Short mmCIF file of C-alpha atoms and ligand atoms in Angstrom, two decimals:
data_model
loop_
_atom_site.label_atom_id
_atom_site.label_comp_id
_atom_site.label_asym_id
_atom_site.label_seq_id
_atom_site.Cartn_x
_atom_site.Cartn_y
_atom_site.Cartn_z
CA UNK A 1 0.00 0.00 0.00
CA UNK A 2 0.97 3.64 -0.30
CA UNK A 3 1.65 5.52 2.92
CA UNK A 4 3.31 8.71 4.06
CA UNK A 5 6.51 8.08 6.00
CA UNK A 6 8.44 10.68 7.98
CA UNK A 7 12.10 9.66 8.32
CA UNK A 8 13.31 12.92 9.88
CA UNK A 9 11.58 15.85 11.59
CA UNK A 10 11.41 19.05 9.59
CA UNK A 11 9.39 21.13 7.15
CA UNK A 12 6.39 19.70 5.21
CA UNK A 13 8.78 18.25 2.58
CA UNK A 14 9.68 15.41 5.00
CA UNK A 15 6.22 13.88 4.30
CA UNK A 16 7.19 11.30 1.63
CA UNK A 17 4.94 8.77 -0.11
CA UNK A 18 6.43 5.26 0.04
CA UNK A 19 5.28 1.73 -0.79
CA UNK A 20 5.02 -0.37 2.40
CA UNK A 21 3.47 -3.75 3.26
CA UNK A 22 -0.24 -3.50 4.13
CA UNK A 23 -0.51 -4.07 7.89
CA UNK A 24 -2.83 -6.70 9.31
CA UNK A 25 -4.98 -6.52 12.42
CA UNK A 26 -3.96 -8.36 15.57
CA UNK A 27 -6.36 -9.52 18.30
CA UNK A 28 -8.81 -6.76 19.20
CA UNK A 29 -7.88 -4.74 16.11
CA UNK A 30 -9.42 -3.91 12.73
CA UNK A 31 -7.93 -3.03 9.35
CA UNK A 32 -9.61 0.00 7.74
CA UNK A 33 -9.33 0.83 4.02
CA UNK A 34 -9.26 4.62 4.19
CA UNK A 35 -11.20 6.77 1.72
CA UNK A 36 -10.34 10.07 3.41
CA UNK A 37 -7.82 11.27 6.01
CA UNK A 38 -8.24 14.21 8.39
CA UNK A 39 -5.32 16.65 8.70
CA UNK A 40 -4.93 18.27 12.13
CA UNK A 41 -2.58 21.01 13.37
CA UNK A 42 -0.98 18.65 15.92
CA UNK A 43 0.39 16.56 13.04
CA UNK A 44 2.29 19.61 11.76
CA UNK A 45 3.74 20.30 15.22
CA UNK A 46 4.87 16.65 15.59
CA UNK A 47 6.31 16.57 12.05
CA UNK A 48 8.35 19.71 12.75
CA UNK A 49 9.97 18.06 15.81
CA UNK A 50 8.87 20.91 18.09
CA UNK A 51 6.17 19.01 19.98
CA UNK A 52 6.47 17.46 23.45
CA UNK A 53 5.31 14.03 22.18
CA UNK A 54 7.72 12.72 19.55
CA UNK A 55 7.13 9.39 17.78
CA UNK A 56 10.02 7.09 16.96
CA UNK A 57 11.30 7.64 13.40
CA UNK A 58 10.27 6.64 10.81
CA UNK A 59 6.55 6.99 11.39
CA UNK A 60 3.26 7.44 9.50
CA UNK A 61 1.35 10.48 10.83
CA UNK A 62 -2.33 10.84 11.56
CA UNK A 63 -5.15 9.59 13.73
CA UNK A 64 -8.30 10.65 11.85
CA UNK A 65 -9.79 9.02 8.79
CA UNK A 66 -12.88 7.38 7.38
CA UNK A 67 -13.37 4.32 5.26
CA UNK A 68 -14.53 0.74 5.29
CA UNK A 69 -13.59 -2.19 7.54
CA UNK A 70 -11.38 -4.46 5.43
CA UNK A 71 -10.58 -7.19 7.98
CA UNK A 72 -11.02 -7.84 11.69
CA UNK A 73 -8.63 -9.48 14.14
CA UNK A 74 -9.34 -12.28 16.60
CA UNK A 75 -12.00 -11.52 19.20
CA UNK A 76 -13.57 -8.60 17.32
CA UNK A 77 -17.35 -8.95 17.08
CA UNK A 78 -18.49 -5.30 17.04
CA UNK A 79 -17.38 -4.66 13.43
CA UNK A 80 -17.42 -6.70 10.25
CA UNK A 81 -15.83 -6.23 6.83
CA UNK A 82 -17.66 -3.77 4.61
CA UNK A 83 -18.96 -1.52 7.42
CA UNK A 84 -18.40 2.24 7.12
CA UNK A 85 -16.39 3.75 9.98
CA UNK A 86 -14.49 6.83 11.09
CA UNK A 87 -11.31 6.58 13.13
CA UNK A 88 -10.28 8.56 16.19
CA UNK A 89 -6.80 7.20 16.74
CA UNK A 90 -4.88 4.46 14.95
CA UNK A 91 -2.06 2.04 15.68
CA UNK A 92 -0.20 2.42 12.36
CA UNK A 93 -1.04 6.04 11.34
CA UNK A 94 -3.81 7.32 9.10
CA UNK A 95 -1.82 9.01 6.28
CA UNK A 96 -2.04 5.77 4.27
CA UNK A 97 -4.34 3.65 2.13
CA UNK A 98 -4.96 1.25 5.04
CA UNK A 99 -4.65 1.66 8.79
CA UNK A 100 -4.85 -0.70 11.77
CA UNK A 101 -6.89 0.52 14.73
CA UNK A 102 -7.79 -0.90 18.11
CA UNK A 103 -11.56 -1.51 18.23
CA UNK A 104 -11.98 1.37 20.69
CA UNK A 105 -10.60 3.78 18.08
CA UNK A 106 -13.25 3.16 15.38
CA UNK A 107 -16.89 4.24 15.27
CA UNK A 108 -19.71 3.53 12.84
CA UNK A 109 -20.21 6.21 10.17
CA UNK A 110 -23.82 6.78 9.07
CA UNK A 111 -24.49 6.33 5.34
CA UNK A 112 -25.64 9.95 5.10
CA UNK A 113 -22.15 11.24 6.04
CA UNK A 114 -19.45 11.23 3.32
CA UNK A 115 -16.03 9.73 3.95
CA UNK A 116 -14.44 13.19 3.71
CA UNK A 117 -16.86 14.41 6.39
CA UNK A 118 -16.13 11.31 8.48
CA UNK A 119 -12.41 12.15 8.36
CA UNK A 120 -13.24 15.54 9.90
CA UNK A 121 -14.80 14.07 13.06
CA UNK A 122 -12.14 12.36 15.22
CA UNK A 123 -10.03 15.13 16.73
CA UNK A 124 -12.08 18.24 15.80
CA UNK A 125 -15.55 17.17 16.96
CA UNK A 126 -14.30 15.30 20.02
CA UNK A 127 -12.23 18.35 21.03
CA UNK A 128 -15.15 20.72 20.51
CA UNK A 129 -17.49 18.47 22.52
CA UNK A 130 -15.03 18.07 25.40
CA UNK A 131 -14.23 21.79 25.46
CA UNK A 132 -17.88 22.85 25.47
CA UNK A 133 -19.47 20.33 27.78
CA UNK A 134 -16.91 18.36 29.79
CA UNK A 135 -14.39 21.17 30.47
CA UNK A 136 -16.49 24.27 29.78
CA UNK A 137 -19.76 23.01 31.33
CA UNK A 138 -21.78 24.91 28.73
CA UNK A 139 -25.45 25.32 29.65
CA UNK A 140 -28.41 26.11 27.38
CA UNK A 141 -29.11 29.83 27.39
CA UNK A 142 -25.48 30.79 27.95
CA UNK A 143 -23.41 32.72 25.43
CA UNK A 144 -20.25 31.13 24.04
CA UNK A 145 -17.52 32.82 22.01
CA UNK A 146 -15.82 30.34 19.67
CA UNK A 147 -12.58 32.25 19.22
CA UNK A 148 -11.37 30.81 15.90
CA UNK A 149 -14.67 29.41 14.63
CA UNK A 150 -13.92 28.76 10.94
CA UNK A 151 -11.55 25.78 11.29
CA UNK A 152 -12.04 22.09 12.07
CA UNK A 153 -12.65 22.50 15.82
CA UNK A 154 -14.44 25.83 15.49
CA UNK A 155 -17.15 24.70 13.04
CA UNK A 156 -17.75 21.62 15.19
CA UNK A 157 -18.11 23.82 18.28
CA UNK A 158 -20.55 26.18 16.55
CA UNK A 159 -22.80 23.29 15.47
CA UNK A 160 -22.65 21.55 18.87
CA UNK A 161 -23.27 24.74 20.84
CA UNK A 162 -26.20 25.80 18.68
CA UNK A 163 -27.79 22.34 18.95
CA UNK A 164 -27.45 22.59 22.75
CA UNK A 165 -29.33 25.90 22.97
CA UNK A 166 -26.43 28.30 23.42
CA UNK A 167 -26.09 31.74 21.89
CA UNK A 168 -22.98 31.58 19.70
CA UNK A 169 -20.44 34.25 18.77
CA UNK A 170 -17.62 33.26 16.41
CA UNK A 171 -14.54 34.78 14.82
CA UNK A 172 -12.72 34.26 11.51
CA UNK A 173 -10.27 36.36 9.50
CA UNK A 174 -11.77 35.90 6.02
CA UNK A 175 -15.13 36.78 4.52
CA UNK A 176 -15.55 33.16 3.39
CA UNK A 177 -14.80 31.88 6.90
CA UNK A 178 -17.16 34.35 8.56
CA UNK A 179 -20.02 33.46 6.18
CA UNK A 180 -19.50 29.79 6.95
CA UNK A 181 -19.56 30.42 10.70
CA UNK A 182 -22.86 32.29 10.35
CA UNK A 183 -24.32 29.57 8.11
CA UNK A 184 -23.39 26.91 10.66
CA UNK A 185 -25.31 28.64 13.43
CA UNK A 186 -23.46 31.59 14.99
CA UNK A 187 -25.65 34.62 15.77
CA UNK A 188 -22.72 37.05 15.43
CA UNK A 189 -19.37 36.77 13.72
CA UNK A 190 -16.31 39.04 14.01
CA UNK A 191 -12.90 39.39 12.33
CA UNK A 192 -10.13 38.55 14.82
CA UNK A 193 -7.60 40.40 12.66
CA UNK A 194 -9.56 43.66 12.80
CA UNK A 195 -8.65 46.46 15.20
CA UNK A 196 -11.03 46.76 18.19
CA UNK A 197 -13.16 43.72 17.35
CA UNK A 198 -13.44 42.98 21.09
CA UNK A 199 -15.22 46.29 21.53
CA UNK A 200 -17.74 45.27 18.85
CA UNK A 201 -18.32 41.89 20.52
CA UNK A 202 -18.93 43.67 23.84
CA UNK A 203 -21.55 45.88 22.23
CA UNK A 204 -23.23 42.90 20.57
CA UNK A 205 -23.81 41.29 23.96
CA UNK A 206 -25.13 44.34 25.82
CA UNK A 207 -21.66 44.89 27.41
CA UNK A 208 -22.26 41.83 29.62
CA UNK A 209 -19.38 39.67 28.38
CA UNK A 210 -19.77 35.98 27.56
CA UNK A 211 -20.17 32.92 29.78
CA UNK A 212 -17.74 30.69 27.93
CA UNK A 213 -14.86 31.19 25.50
CA UNK A 214 -13.34 28.35 23.47
CA UNK A 215 -9.88 29.69 22.68
CA UNK A 216 -7.92 28.42 19.65
CA UNK A 217 -4.95 30.82 20.01
CA UNK A 218 -4.46 31.60 23.68
CA UNK A 219 -1.01 33.17 23.37
CA UNK A 220 -2.62 35.95 21.31
CA UNK A 221 -6.02 36.31 22.99
CA UNK A 222 -6.04 35.07 26.59
CA UNK A 223 -5.46 38.44 28.28
CA UNK A 224 -8.29 40.03 26.33
CA UNK A 225 -10.52 36.98 26.85
CA UNK A 226 -10.29 37.39 30.63
CA UNK A 227 -11.54 40.95 30.46
CA UNK A 228 -14.43 39.81 28.24
CA UNK A 229 -15.90 37.12 30.51
CA UNK A 230 -19.20 37.55 32.35
CA UNK A 231 -19.26 36.77 36.10
CA UNK A 232 -18.40 33.08 36.68
CA UNK A 233 -17.36 32.77 33.03
CA UNK A 234 -14.86 30.18 31.80
CA UNK A 235 -12.15 30.17 29.14
CA UNK A 236 -11.20 26.76 27.80
CA UNK A 237 -7.73 26.90 26.27
CA UNK A 238 -7.73 24.55 23.27
CA UNK A 239 -4.82 25.97 21.27
CA UNK A 240 -1.73 28.07 22.09
CA UNK A 241 1.59 28.50 20.34
CA UNK A 242 3.53 30.61 22.86
CA UNK A 243 3.47 32.65 26.07
CA UNK A 244 1.27 35.56 27.14
CA UNK A 245 1.03 37.94 30.10
CA UNK A 246 -2.36 38.10 31.85
CA UNK A 247 -3.95 40.26 34.58
CA UNK A 248 -4.90 37.83 37.42
CA UNK A 249 -7.27 40.43 38.91
CA UNK A 250 -9.54 39.90 35.91
CA UNK A 251 -10.09 36.36 37.24
CA UNK A 252 -10.57 37.48 40.84
CA UNK A 253 -13.01 40.29 40.22
CA UNK A 254 -15.60 38.10 38.47
CA UNK A 255 -14.82 34.60 39.86
CA UNK A 256 -13.81 33.38 36.45
CA UNK A 257 -11.79 30.31 35.42
CA UNK A 258 -9.14 29.38 32.87
CA UNK A 259 -9.35 25.68 32.03
CA UNK A 260 -6.88 23.91 29.78
CA UNK A 261 -7.43 20.73 27.82
CA UNK A 262 -5.64 18.25 25.62
CA UNK A 263 -7.87 15.64 24.02
CA UNK A 264 -5.32 12.85 24.70
CA UNK A 265 -5.97 13.32 28.46
CA UNK A 266 -9.67 12.38 28.16
CA UNK A 267 -10.50 9.37 30.38
CA UNK A 268 -11.88 6.40 28.39
CA UNK A 269 -15.39 6.63 29.89
CA UNK A 270 -15.70 10.30 28.93
CA UNK A 271 -14.30 9.57 25.45
CA UNK A 272 -16.95 6.89 24.95
CA UNK A 273 -19.62 9.42 25.99
CA UNK A 274 -18.23 11.91 23.46
CA UNK A 275 -18.42 9.47 20.55
CA UNK A 276 -21.88 8.28 21.57
CA UNK A 277 -23.07 11.89 21.36
CA UNK A 278 -21.23 12.54 18.08
CA UNK A 279 -22.67 9.36 16.51
CA UNK A 280 -26.20 10.51 17.31
CA UNK A 281 -25.55 14.00 15.96
CA UNK A 282 -24.03 12.66 12.73
CA UNK A 283 -26.92 10.26 12.19
CA UNK A 284 -29.66 12.87 12.69
CA UNK A 285 -27.87 15.58 10.66
CA UNK A 286 -27.27 17.96 13.58
CA UNK A 287 -23.53 17.57 12.96
CA UNK A 288 -22.44 18.23 9.38
CA UNK A 289 -18.63 18.43 9.01
CA UNK A 290 -17.63 20.99 6.38
CA UNK A 291 -14.76 20.25 3.99
CA UNK A 292 -12.65 23.18 2.81
CA UNK A 293 -9.93 21.53 0.68
CA UNK A 294 -8.99 18.02 -0.48
CA UNK A 295 -5.45 16.93 -1.42
CA UNK A 296 -4.18 13.62 -2.86
CA UNK A 297 -1.80 11.62 -0.65
CA UNK A 298 1.27 12.69 -2.63
CA UNK A 299 0.41 16.32 -1.87
CA UNK A 300 0.35 15.85 1.90
CA UNK A 301 3.09 18.52 2.25
CA UNK A 302 0.73 21.03 0.60
CA UNK A 303 -2.07 19.98 2.94
CA UNK A 304 0.18 20.80 5.92
CA UNK A 305 1.17 24.09 4.30
CA UNK A 306 -2.45 25.05 3.64
CA UNK A 307 -3.44 24.27 7.24
CA UNK A 308 -0.74 26.52 8.66
CA UNK A 309 -1.40 29.32 6.14
CA UNK A 310 -4.71 30.15 7.87
CA UNK A 311 -7.84 31.46 6.22
CA UNK A 312 -9.75 28.33 7.23
CA UNK A 313 -13.29 27.62 6.00
CA UNK A 314 -13.79 24.10 7.29
CA UNK A 315 -11.55 21.08 7.24
CA UNK A 316 -8.56 19.99 5.15
CA UNK A 317 -8.57 16.31 4.16
CA UNK A 318 -6.33 14.00 2.16
CA UNK A 319 -7.85 11.50 -0.29
CA UNK A 320 -5.53 8.46 -0.54
P1 LIG B 1 -7.70 25.02 11.91
O1 LIG B 1 -8.70 24.21 11.18
O2 LIG B 1 -6.41 25.37 11.27
O3 LIG B 1 -8.42 26.38 12.41
C1 LIG B 1 -7.70 27.37 13.10
C2 LIG B 1 -8.70 28.42 13.55
O4 LIG B 1 -8.03 29.38 14.38
C3 LIG B 1 -9.29 29.17 12.37
O5 LIG B 1 -10.66 29.44 12.64
C4 LIG B 1 -8.48 30.46 12.38
O6 LIG B 1 -9.15 31.52 11.74
C5 LIG B 1 -8.37 30.68 13.87
N1 LIG B 1 -7.41 31.74 14.23
C6 LIG B 1 -6.29 32.13 13.58
N2 LIG B 1 -5.78 33.21 14.20
C7 LIG B 1 -6.59 33.51 15.25
C8 LIG B 1 -6.60 34.52 16.24
N3 LIG B 1 -5.65 35.47 16.32
N4 LIG B 1 -7.60 34.51 17.16
C9 LIG B 1 -8.57 33.57 17.12
N5 LIG B 1 -8.62 32.59 16.20
C10 LIG B 1 -7.63 32.56 15.29
O7 LIG B 1 -7.30 24.28 13.29
P2 LIG B 1 -8.24 23.40 14.27
O8 LIG B 1 -8.08 21.97 13.93
O9 LIG B 1 -9.59 24.01 14.32
O10 LIG B 1 -7.47 23.65 15.66
C11 LIG B 1 -7.56 24.94 16.28
C12 LIG B 1 -6.50 25.04 17.39
O11 LIG B 1 -6.79 24.10 18.40
C13 LIG B 1 -5.06 24.73 16.91
O12 LIG B 1 -4.17 25.56 17.60
C14 LIG B 1 -4.86 23.29 17.34
O13 LIG B 1 -3.50 22.98 17.56
C15 LIG B 1 -5.67 23.25 18.62
N6 LIG B 1 -6.21 21.92 18.98
C16 LIG B 1 -6.02 21.51 20.24
C17 LIG B 1 -6.58 20.32 20.66
C18 LIG B 1 -6.44 19.92 22.09
O14 LIG B 1 -6.61 18.74 22.41
N7 LIG B 1 -6.16 20.85 23.00
C19 LIG B 1 -7.26 19.51 19.75
C20 LIG B 1 -7.45 19.96 18.44
C21 LIG B 1 -6.91 21.20 18.06
P3 LIG B 1 -8.52 32.19 10.40
O15 LIG B 1 -7.90 31.06 9.62
O16 LIG B 1 -9.67 32.81 9.72
O17 LIG B 1 -7.51 33.18 10.89
#
């Protein structure tokens, strides 16, 4: 089979297509023939060598994908060949034509959801769900700011929050991204590259602030976020690429919280709850992953480049 292999950490050019033996599933595992592969920012950080968790070289990147069960290992009775699935974690990496997963890493994909959409679920929707409900304790009637709403996690958060009865504010830097955020359910959308957009958001919410902020770029926004929270508001830090200085009194004066999260830390029981909720939302059409760009496997370096260039309007996927 064809797969991406990374033999050294570095720029996107280290993502090379090679021919490797097709893996086979061991006990408790399944082999998935992938029809689409989700590309996530963490894979660019790992590839560059600047991430805390480094795989042994060489490795095949990726955890998200969607396709069809090709074979099952001993003891597997929850899946059979031919069933449509999405993956949220793999054993052998998802940037490939086939991937081996433990049974707990695959979930049924409804027939109404395309493979490209299925590849957009694993990390983005699970992260959005955990940030909103398990870490952020979002309640119907509250107002949430999805700070970076046009990308993979952001669109998922907008759809989930709207379905749960929240009032949703979102941000994006392009007209295309902002339109998408509005279409997916936000009541108000702002440009996070525009001067004084925080002032406009304040006005839009009667100068009350918001109850919850899902933050995609904390090293840029956290200080301002804290001054924008309503009493007992929460910021969930999902993404950050550096340091920032904050005013702790902003937390004290309104009893607010900063809560961090990394999806990998999710306990298995809570992860199972997340995918149960996502499965229901995908099946009934509440959750509709949006695809921005598709790249063939050989152009994986361009997929990484496009992800880091910004200007998101949904999800970037690779079609093997
Ligand atoms: P993505 O698809 O590339 O989207 C990135 C989003 O961030 C876009 O909406 C982008 O908007 C927005 N953004 C860019 N500059 C911003 C700014 N100054 N203020 C607010 N938003 C800004 O990435 P993703 O998959 O949604 O992931 C988003 C972030 O979460 C990344 O940093 C990623 O590493 C992190 N993440 C963390 C976890 C976790 O477990 N903690 C899991 C998944 C992702 P424009 O493109 O319009 O500027």
